[in-house]
Tab-separated table of C-alpha atoms in Angstrom:
chain	number	residue	atom	x	y	z
P	1	MET	CA	-13.740	341.427	85.820
P	2	MET	CA	-15.017	337.879	85.187
P	3	LYS	CA	-18.348	339.213	83.839
P	4	LEU	CA	-16.549	341.563	81.477
P	5	THR	CA	-14.396	338.691	80.246
P	6	LYS	CA	-17.477	336.545	79.565
P	7	ILE	CA	-19.124	339.399	77.690
P	8	ALA	CA	-15.964	339.914	75.677
P	9	LEU	CA	-15.900	336.204	74.837
P	10	LEU	CA	-19.525	336.336	73.733
P	11	PHE	CA	-18.745	339.168	71.368
P	12	LEU	CA	-15.458	337.695	70.122
P	13	PRO	CA	-17.024	335.831	67.138
P	14	VAL	CA	-18.784	339.026	66.093
P	15	LEU	CA	-15.537	340.963	66.352
P	16	LEU	CA	-13.717	338.331	64.347
P	17	ILE	CA	-16.391	338.405	61.642
P	18	ALA	CA	-16.251	342.184	61.526
P	19	PHE	CA	-12.459	342.107	61.279
P	20	SER	CA	-12.617	339.474	58.554
P	21	THR	CA	-15.202	341.466	56.607
P	22	SER	CA	-13.121	344.614	56.938
P	23	SER	CA	-10.060	342.746	55.669
P	24	LEU	CA	-11.971	341.409	52.682
P	25	LEU	CA	-13.265	344.825	51.807
P	26	HIS	CA	-9.759	346.232	52.021
P	27	ALA	CA	-8.343	343.365	49.982
P	28	GLY	CA	-10.830	344.148	47.244
P	29	GLU	CA	-9.047	347.437	46.717
P	30	GLU	CA	-5.729	345.837	45.800
P	31	TRP	CA	-4.450	345.631	42.216
P	32	ASN	CA	-1.773	343.015	42.674
P	33	GLN	CA	-0.754	341.993	39.143
P	34	PHE	CA	-1.056	342.832	35.456
P	35	ARG	CA	-4.787	343.318	34.714
P	36	GLY	CA	-5.798	343.156	38.369
P	37	PRO	CA	-6.746	340.506	40.947
P	38	GLU	CA	-8.299	338.063	38.465
P	39	GLY	CA	-6.036	338.988	35.555
P	40	ASN	CA	-8.987	340.071	33.407
P	41	GLY	CA	-9.064	343.882	33.771
P	42	HIS	CA	-12.172	343.924	35.991
P	43	ALA	CA	-12.348	346.302	38.964
P	44	LYS	CA	-15.050	346.095	41.644
P	45	THR	CA	-15.318	349.810	42.382
P	46	LYS	CA	-18.628	351.579	41.748
P	47	ASN	CA	-17.256	355.096	41.633
P	48	LEU	CA	-14.347	355.205	39.200
P	49	PRO	CA	-14.110	358.648	37.575
P	50	LEU	CA	-15.918	359.101	34.273
P	51	LYS	CA	-14.289	362.425	33.375
P	52	TRP	CA	-10.872	363.960	33.999
P	53	SER	CA	-8.139	366.150	32.508
P	54	GLU	CA	-4.884	367.759	33.665
P	55	THR	CA	-7.000	370.219	35.663
P	56	GLU	CA	-9.874	367.993	36.759
P	57	ASN	CA	-9.881	365.025	39.164
P	58	VAL	CA	-6.079	364.639	39.242
P	59	VAL	CA	-5.256	364.033	42.929
P	60	TRP	CA	-1.520	363.844	42.281
P	61	LYS	CA	0.954	363.535	39.431
P	62	THR	CA	4.377	362.102	40.260
P	63	LYS	CA	7.481	362.127	38.098
P	64	ILE	CA	8.973	358.655	37.445
P	65	HIS	CA	12.567	358.810	36.299
P	66	ASP	CA	14.025	357.097	33.228
P	67	ARG	CA	11.845	354.725	31.176
P	68	GLY	CA	9.499	351.770	31.738
P	69	TRP	CA	6.165	350.353	30.566
P	70	SER	CA	5.327	348.169	33.558
P	71	SER	CA	1.808	348.745	34.862
P	72	PRO	CA	1.291	349.966	38.442
P	73	VAL	CA	0.577	347.349	41.108
P	74	ILE	CA	-1.085	348.447	44.351
P	75	TRP	CA	-1.241	347.035	47.862
P	76	HIS	CA	-2.637	349.031	50.799
P	77	ASN	CA	-0.940	352.452	50.615
P	78	GLN	CA	1.777	351.529	48.134
P	79	VAL	CA	1.932	351.839	44.339
P	80	TRP	CA	4.899	350.114	42.662
P	81	VAL	CA	6.331	350.390	39.151
P	82	THR	CA	9.662	349.456	37.599
P	83	THR	CA	11.880	351.642	35.451
P	84	SER	CA	15.242	351.511	33.712
P	85	THR	CA	17.870	353.793	32.297
P	86	PRO	CA	17.270	354.073	28.544
P	87	ASN	CA	20.411	352.028	27.827
P	88	GLY	CA	19.225	349.214	30.127
P	89	ARG	CA	22.302	349.212	32.323
P	90	LYS	CA	20.462	350.061	35.556
P	91	LEU	CA	17.097	348.600	36.567
P	92	PHE	CA	14.997	350.175	39.337
P	93	ALA	CA	11.862	349.674	41.423
P	94	VAL	CA	9.910	352.769	42.507
P	95	CYS	CA	7.256	352.853	45.237
P	96	VAL	CA	4.844	355.800	45.539
P	97	ASP	CA	2.535	356.663	48.431
P	98	ARG	CA	-1.026	356.002	47.254
P	99	LYS	CA	-2.495	358.924	49.220
P	100	THR	CA	0.063	361.649	48.525
P	101	GLY	CA	2.015	360.588	45.442
P	102	LYS	CA	5.284	360.998	47.341
P	103	VAL	CA	8.094	358.611	46.339
P	104	ILE	CA	8.681	356.198	49.251
P	105	HIS	CA	11.332	353.954	47.705
P	106	ASP	CA	13.571	354.346	44.655
P	107	ILE	CA	15.626	351.176	44.615
P	108	PRO	CA	18.414	350.195	42.198
P	109	VAL	CA	17.789	346.463	41.778
P	110	PHE	CA	20.140	345.246	39.037
P	111	ASP	CA	23.110	346.437	37.000
P	112	VAL	CA	23.380	345.005	33.488
P	113	ASP	CA	26.715	344.909	31.671
P	114	GLN	CA	25.611	344.233	28.099
P	115	PRO	CA	21.866	344.578	27.529
P	116	GLN	CA	20.521	343.659	24.104
P	117	ARG	CA	19.275	346.407	21.833
P	118	LEU	CA	15.540	347.102	22.240
P	119	ALA	CA	12.642	347.751	19.918
P	120	ALA	CA	11.746	351.456	19.975
P	121	SER	CA	8.320	350.586	21.389
P	122	ASN	CA	9.705	348.479	24.267
P	123	THR	CA	11.687	349.132	27.463
P	124	TYR	CA	13.942	347.155	29.784
P	125	ALA	CA	11.259	347.560	32.479
P	126	THR	CA	8.157	346.404	30.606
P	127	PRO	CA	7.134	343.319	32.667
P	128	THR	CA	4.672	344.292	35.415
P	129	PRO	CA	5.559	343.372	39.036
P	130	VAL	CA	3.313	341.292	41.285
P	131	ILE	CA	2.666	342.250	44.909
P	132	GLU	CA	1.241	340.736	48.096
P	133	GLU	CA	1.354	341.481	51.815
P	134	GLY	CA	4.934	342.420	52.718
P	135	ARG	CA	6.533	341.457	49.390
P	136	VAL	CA	6.830	342.788	45.850
P	137	TYR	CA	8.262	340.610	43.077
P	138	LEU	CA	10.092	342.238	40.181
P	139	HIS	CA	10.927	340.694	36.824
P	140	TYR	CA	13.058	342.102	34.014
P	141	GLY	CA	13.113	339.089	31.715
P	142	THR	CA	16.577	337.665	31.119
P	143	TYR	CA	18.146	340.483	33.171
P	144	GLY	CA	16.898	339.253	36.535
P	145	THR	CA	14.083	338.455	38.953
P	146	ALA	CA	13.930	339.784	42.527
P	147	CYS	CA	11.822	339.797	45.672
P	148	LEU	CA	11.778	342.945	47.825
P	149	ASP	CA	10.467	343.624	51.302
P	150	SER	CA	7.766	346.155	50.410
P	151	SER	CA	8.051	347.976	53.728
P	152	SER	CA	11.810	348.502	53.927
P	153	GLY	CA	12.642	348.159	50.241
P	154	LYS	CA	15.393	345.656	51.069
P	155	ILE	CA	16.127	342.886	48.572
P	156	VAL	CA	15.062	339.482	49.960
P	157	TRP	CA	16.346	337.297	47.112
P	158	THR	CA	17.390	337.501	43.463
P	159	ARG	CA	17.807	335.188	40.474
P	160	ARG	CA	20.153	336.151	37.644
P	161	ASP	CA	20.526	332.676	36.105
P	162	LEU	CA	17.147	332.484	34.329
P	163	LYS	CA	18.104	333.442	30.800
P	164	CYS	CA	16.619	333.623	27.345
P	165	ASP	CA	17.462	335.410	24.101
P	166	HIS	CA	14.810	338.120	23.768
P	167	GLU	CA	16.262	338.922	20.316
P	168	ASP	CA	18.325	341.955	19.428
P	169	GLY	CA	15.884	344.735	18.644
P	170	ALA	CA	13.003	343.238	20.675
P	171	GLY	CA	13.251	343.003	24.496
P	172	PRO	CA	11.447	341.489	27.507
P	173	GLY	CA	7.685	341.519	27.989
P	174	SER	CA	6.286	338.583	30.014
P	175	SER	CA	5.068	339.463	33.520
P	176	PRO	CA	5.112	337.161	36.582
P	177	MET	CA	2.162	335.942	38.626
P	178	ILE	CA	1.642	334.281	42.027
P	179	VAL	CA	-0.120	330.931	42.482
P	180	GLY	CA	-0.053	329.806	46.113
P	181	ASN	CA	3.588	329.664	47.156
P	182	GLN	CA	4.790	329.917	43.566
P	183	LEU	CA	6.088	332.832	41.520
P	184	ILE	CA	5.456	331.820	37.925
P	185	THR	CA	6.650	333.340	34.671
P	186	ASN	CA	7.278	332.466	31.011
P	187	PHE	CA	10.623	332.525	29.236
P	188	ASP	CA	9.923	332.306	25.505
P	189	GLY	CA	13.060	333.408	23.707
P	190	ARG	CA	14.766	332.511	20.474
P	191	ASP	CA	17.021	329.988	22.214
P	192	VAL	CA	14.924	328.473	25.027
P	193	GLN	CA	11.200	328.263	25.716
P	194	TYR	CA	9.869	327.302	29.143
P	195	MET	CA	7.636	328.186	32.084
P	196	ILE	CA	9.128	328.186	35.571
P	197	ALA	CA	7.772	328.254	39.132
P	198	LEU	CA	9.955	329.669	41.901
P	199	ASN	CA	9.425	329.374	45.625
P	200	LYS	CA	8.269	332.909	46.377
P	201	THR	CA	9.873	332.757	49.838
P	202	ASN	CA	13.452	332.076	48.730
P	203	GLY	CA	13.498	332.127	44.929
P	204	LYS	CA	14.470	328.473	44.502
P	205	THR	CA	13.093	326.531	41.547
P	206	LEU	CA	10.028	324.398	42.326
P	207	TRP	CA	9.435	323.158	38.793
P	208	LYS	CA	10.331	323.989	35.225
P	209	ALA	CA	8.254	323.013	32.179
P	210	ASP	CA	9.995	323.085	28.818
P	211	ARG	CA	7.681	323.784	25.885
P	212	SER	CA	6.927	320.474	24.180
P	213	GLU	CA	6.955	321.731	20.588
P	214	ASP	CA	10.048	320.781	18.585
P	215	TYR	CA	11.428	324.293	18.110
P	216	SER	CA	14.518	323.031	16.305
P	217	LYS	CA	12.349	322.798	13.185
P	218	ILE	CA	10.882	326.293	13.625
P	219	PRO	CA	12.622	329.460	12.329
P	220	ILE	CA	14.469	331.141	15.189
P	221	HIS	CA	12.443	334.365	15.061
P	222	GLN	CA	9.155	332.428	15.311
P	223	ARG	CA	9.861	330.903	18.735
P	224	LYS	CA	9.239	334.036	20.826
P	225	ALA	CA	6.277	335.266	22.853
P	226	TYR	CA	5.672	338.163	25.259
P	227	THR	CA	2.465	337.151	26.986
P	228	MET	CA	1.847	335.657	30.443
P	229	PRO	CA	-0.231	332.777	31.854
P	230	LEU	CA	-3.757	332.855	33.252
P	231	LEU	CA	-5.021	330.605	36.040
P	232	ILE	CA	-8.408	329.066	35.189
P	233	PRO	CA	-10.565	326.163	36.466
P	234	ARG	CA	-10.109	322.543	35.388
P	235	SER	CA	-12.532	320.047	36.913
P	236	THR	CA	-11.819	320.265	40.657
P	237	ASN	CA	-8.350	321.759	40.152
P	238	LYS	CA	-6.693	324.704	38.414
P	239	GLN	CA	-4.680	324.996	35.238
P	240	LEU	CA	-2.319	327.593	33.808
P	241	VAL	CA	-3.034	328.521	30.201
P	242	SER	CA	0.140	329.894	28.679
P	243	PRO	CA	0.468	331.020	25.041
P	244	GLY	CA	3.866	330.463	23.452
P	245	GLY	CA	5.344	330.784	20.012
P	246	ARG	CA	3.677	328.299	17.636
P	247	ALA	CA	1.574	326.675	20.397
P	248	ILE	CA	-0.803	327.386	23.302
P	249	TYR	CA	-0.152	325.260	26.387
P	250	SER	CA	-1.985	324.256	29.557
P	251	TYR	CA	-0.138	323.100	32.686
P	252	ASN	CA	-1.062	321.686	36.064
P	253	SER	CA	-0.646	324.715	38.319
P	254	GLU	CA	0.939	322.695	41.144
P	255	THR	CA	3.381	320.491	39.241
P	256	GLY	CA	3.951	322.082	35.840
P	257	LYS	CA	2.836	318.935	34.043
P	258	GLU	CA	1.545	319.711	30.559
P	259	LEU	CA	-2.167	318.934	30.220
P	260	TRP	CA	-2.940	319.959	26.662
P	261	LYS	CA	-1.681	322.078	23.798
P	262	ILE	CA	-2.952	323.628	20.597
P	263	ARG	CA	-0.566	324.289	17.721
P	264	HIS	CA	-0.752	327.519	15.682
P	265	ARG	CA	1.254	329.492	13.125
P	266	GLY	CA	2.006	332.590	15.222
P	267	TRP	CA	4.622	334.112	17.514
P	268	SER	CA	5.459	337.308	19.459
P	269	MET	CA	1.982	337.453	21.020
P	270	ALA	CA	1.481	340.001	23.797
P	271	PRO	CA	-2.200	339.956	24.986
P	272	ARG	CA	-2.977	337.975	28.128
P	273	PRO	CA	-5.650	335.238	27.766
P	274	ILE	CA	-9.069	335.732	29.335
P	275	TYR	CA	-11.603	333.172	30.534
P	276	GLY	CA	-15.394	332.972	30.607
P	277	LYS	CA	-18.473	331.274	29.170
P	278	GLY	CA	-16.602	327.972	29.359
P	279	PHE	CA	-13.846	329.120	27.008
P	280	VAL	CA	-10.346	330.487	27.304
P	281	PHE	CA	-9.827	333.235	24.710
P	282	VAL	CA	-6.311	333.514	23.303
P	283	VAL	CA	-4.816	335.871	20.722
P	284	MET	CA	-2.661	333.905	18.288
P	285	ASP	CA	0.151	335.745	16.421
P	286	TYR	CA	1.287	339.379	16.334
P	287	ASP	CA	1.528	340.240	12.635
P	288	ARG	CA	-1.736	338.526	11.631
P	289	PRO	CA	-3.560	338.127	14.956
P	290	GLU	CA	-6.565	335.875	15.406
P	291	LEU	CA	-8.728	335.366	18.505
P	292	TRP	CA	-9.411	331.711	19.327
P	293	ALA	CA	-12.074	330.413	21.717
P	294	ILE	CA	-10.768	327.177	23.229
P	295	ARG	CA	-12.518	324.585	25.379
P	296	PRO	CA	-9.964	324.057	28.165
P	297	ASP	CA	-10.911	320.509	29.220
P	298	GLY	CA	-8.757	318.535	26.795
P	299	ASN	CA	-5.773	316.211	27.134
P	300	GLY	CA	-2.752	316.024	24.862
P	301	ASP	CA	-2.733	317.675	21.439
P	302	VAL	CA	-6.267	319.068	20.999
P	303	THR	CA	-5.588	321.280	17.977
P	304	ASP	CA	-8.220	319.519	15.894
P	305	SER	CA	-10.878	319.064	18.574
P	306	HIS	CA	-11.066	321.927	21.102
P	307	ILE	CA	-11.163	325.184	19.121
P	308	ALA	CA	-14.782	326.356	19.282
P	309	TRP	CA	-14.398	329.348	16.956
P	310	LYS	CA	-11.867	331.740	15.437
P	311	ALA	CA	-12.149	335.467	14.712
P	312	THR	CA	-9.689	336.691	12.112
P	313	ARG	CA	-10.483	340.384	11.581
P	314	GLY	CA	-10.059	343.393	13.837
P	315	ILE	CA	-8.066	341.469	16.476
P	316	SER	CA	-5.754	343.334	18.846
P	317	SER	CA	-2.065	342.413	18.676
P	318	ARG	CA	-0.986	344.320	21.816
P	319	SER	CA	-4.006	345.285	23.921
P	320	SER	CA	-5.711	342.355	25.692
P	321	PRO	CA	-9.439	341.757	25.082
P	322	ILE	CA	-11.979	342.205	27.867
P	323	LEU	CA	-15.101	340.113	28.534
P	324	VAL	CA	-18.228	341.755	29.961
P	325	ASN	CA	-21.718	340.214	30.128
P	326	GLY	CA	-21.016	337.641	27.448
P	327	LEU	CA	-19.495	340.163	25.056
P	328	LEU	CA	-15.842	340.511	24.055
P	329	PHE	CA	-14.464	344.001	23.467
P	330	MET	CA	-11.075	344.761	21.928
P	331	VAL	CA	-9.158	347.511	20.154
P	332	THR	CA	-6.412	347.078	17.572
P	333	SER	CA	-3.124	348.965	17.650
P	334	ARG	CA	-4.578	351.385	15.060
P	335	GLY	CA	-7.773	352.076	17.029
P	336	ALA	CA	-10.303	349.766	15.358
P	337	ILE	CA	-12.668	348.739	18.160
P	338	SER	CA	-15.085	345.834	17.974
P	339	CYS	CA	-17.555	343.783	20.008
P	340	LEU	CA	-18.034	340.025	19.575
P	341	GLU	CA	-20.370	337.474	21.090
P	342	ALA	CA	-18.243	335.335	23.395
P	343	GLU	CA	-20.150	332.107	22.764
P	344	THR	CA	-20.131	332.306	18.963
P	345	GLY	CA	-17.469	334.802	17.869
P	346	LYS	CA	-20.105	336.657	15.855
P	347	GLN	CA	-19.326	340.353	15.425
P	348	VAL	CA	-21.912	342.598	17.086
P	349	TRP	CA	-20.435	345.940	15.991
P	350	LYS	CA	-17.217	347.646	14.962
P	351	ASN	CA	-16.147	351.288	15.114
P	352	ARG	CA	-13.030	353.401	15.577
P	353	LEU	CA	-11.355	355.224	18.456
P	354	GLN	CA	-8.862	358.039	18.075
P	355	GLY	CA	-5.155	357.183	18.243
P	356	ASN	CA	-3.075	354.018	18.523
P	357	TYR	CA	-3.415	351.457	21.345
P	358	SER	CA	-1.109	349.208	23.367
P	359	ALA	CA	-2.592	349.377	26.894
P	360	SER	CA	-5.242	346.845	27.910
P	361	PRO	CA	-8.721	348.084	28.898
P	362	ILE	CA	-10.307	348.330	32.358
P	363	TYR	CA	-13.911	347.490	33.256
P	364	ALA	CA	-15.712	349.049	36.226
P	365	ASN	CA	-19.308	350.013	37.039
P	366	ASN	CA	-20.702	349.208	33.593
P	367	ARG	CA	-17.982	351.158	31.785
P	368	ILE	CA	-14.911	350.142	29.778
P	369	TYR	CA	-11.834	352.392	29.741
P	370	PHE	CA	-9.538	352.350	26.683
P	371	SER	CA	-6.318	354.411	26.947
P	372	ASN	CA	-4.433	355.292	23.760
P	373	GLU	CA	-0.718	355.940	23.235
P	374	GLU	CA	-1.163	359.726	23.568
P	375	ALA	CA	-2.681	359.496	27.078
P	376	VAL	CA	-6.295	359.944	25.953
P	377	THR	CA	-8.785	357.570	27.594
P	378	THR	CA	-12.120	356.868	25.912
P	379	VAL	CA	-14.863	355.407	28.103
P	380	ILE	CA	-17.569	353.347	26.411
P	381	GLU	CA	-20.674	351.489	27.473
P	382	PRO	CA	-20.264	347.670	27.318
P	383	ALA	CA	-23.349	347.039	25.217
P	384	ARG	CA	-24.598	345.759	21.880
P	385	THR	CA	-24.498	349.267	20.493
P	386	PHE	CA	-21.407	351.466	20.382
P	387	LYS	CA	-21.735	354.375	22.782
P	388	VAL	CA	-18.969	356.720	23.950
P	389	LEU	CA	-19.509	358.053	27.478
P	390	SER	CA	-16.489	360.365	27.737
P	391	ILE	CA	-13.106	361.246	26.204
P	392	ASN	CA	-10.400	362.222	28.693
P	393	PRO	CA	-7.049	363.708	27.635
P	394	LEU	CA	-4.020	364.126	29.885
P	395	GLU	CA	-0.810	365.902	28.964
P	396	LYS	CA	0.259	364.510	25.597
P	397	GLU	CA	2.814	361.820	26.420
P	398	GLU	CA	3.446	358.279	25.302
P	399	LEU	CA	1.237	355.806	27.178
P	400	MET	CA	1.937	352.081	26.786
P	401	ALA	CA	1.309	350.769	30.321
P	402	SER	CA	-2.122	349.410	31.219
P	403	PRO	CA	-3.888	351.435	33.961
P	404	ALA	CA	-4.609	350.078	37.443
P	405	VAL	CA	-7.474	350.598	39.895
P	406	ALA	CA	-7.579	350.798	43.696
P	407	GLY	CA	-10.565	351.982	45.693
P	408	ASN	CA	-12.272	354.664	43.605
P	409	ALA	CA	-9.068	355.775	41.898
P	410	LEU	CA	-7.578	355.118	38.482
P	411	PHE	CA	-3.765	355.015	38.281
P	412	ILE	CA	-2.353	355.909	34.880
P	413	ARG	CA	1.309	355.716	33.897
P	414	THR	CA	2.638	357.768	31.002
P	415	GLU	CA	6.187	358.121	29.703
P	416	ASN	CA	7.278	360.439	32.533
P	417	TYR	CA	4.506	360.462	35.127
P	418	LEU	CA	2.263	358.376	37.341
P	419	TYR	CA	-1.226	359.848	37.937
P	420	ARG	CA	-3.909	359.218	40.511
P	421	ILE	CA	-7.306	360.077	39.008
P	422	ASP	CA	-10.103	360.243	41.599
P	423	ASN	CA	-13.307	362.257	41.782
P	424	THR	CA	-14.012	361.312	45.402
P	425	GLN	CA	-10.649	362.318	46.904
P	426	SER	CA	-10.958	359.088	48.925
P	427	LYS	CA	-8.069	357.987	51.073
């Protein structure tokens, strides 16, 4: 028995390394937030399907009741989305089995007495959840924030006191994110504008950062924004870059202290920032969008010193850009697609895709996936020449949610359904 114990001890480090490696490989399959693990739309899989239709490579297709544009988030064998009754009076969280498509949980989270009227293109369940081991965090803008036990579906904590005026005829849009022990989200309404960090364990406020612009001098409809922060490097620390109405802000990710800001003329922005090549790329404005490349190492007001370049034509107002191999790719709401050099902003090419676009693209295995509002996904090669690799239609339904990836599967949400697209049938 003693010899066996010694042998076991000798092999223990190997077993621990193997376990750790297995865990890392499994973790790489998770899609925990809007635009994936790094918030940039990149997936690590090498075998994402290139072609599909209603009759090809659809592993399952699950009905999701009511209405919502939140993107799927995935952890282990669970896929979560939010949804809402069309009138916004009941807000739900739905969990689907990743392997079978069977609904595991269908949880009524909040009742709302007097929801504001929405824009026709929005829903009361547009913000995307964020998920980690054992917990899923749901956000419905001013209507409430909640943490659920992802196994049992039981509500762990809620906050109903975090309010902002989304504007009658508009609606919520900003999604939450996790940084360490913090659940972080933006509240950029017509009345108040701030970023807040909650203790993800109990929902209590850790810090709150009011936007430093003097919004009292800005027209009320120009104070809004629908985007979310991105965590990027800053020297030996991290910073949160967070676009707001009329300014782009950077905050210390641990304390919420403002580090720098850049003033602009826009509001109602939706695309999430992306980072690379030493720049953070931010879409400024909704009606007349521009893409700005910003050096993120400044202090204070750096409007006049830290903008490296601006692109003013063919910029997406809803769909987030994607950065691949030093090239930026984006599609406008009307389907104008373009490629820019990330370091200079110089246009490499422009073309057109069929349909209108709100969903943000996915990159995997040297392919970029663009899904339009009629559930048709065009796959292109991320290169200096425009090349379409495939065009993939599903049943014609409204598609506004950005797709998600886990393992070798693509998860697509349309108006009424959640799909698993997979040509390997992997489990």
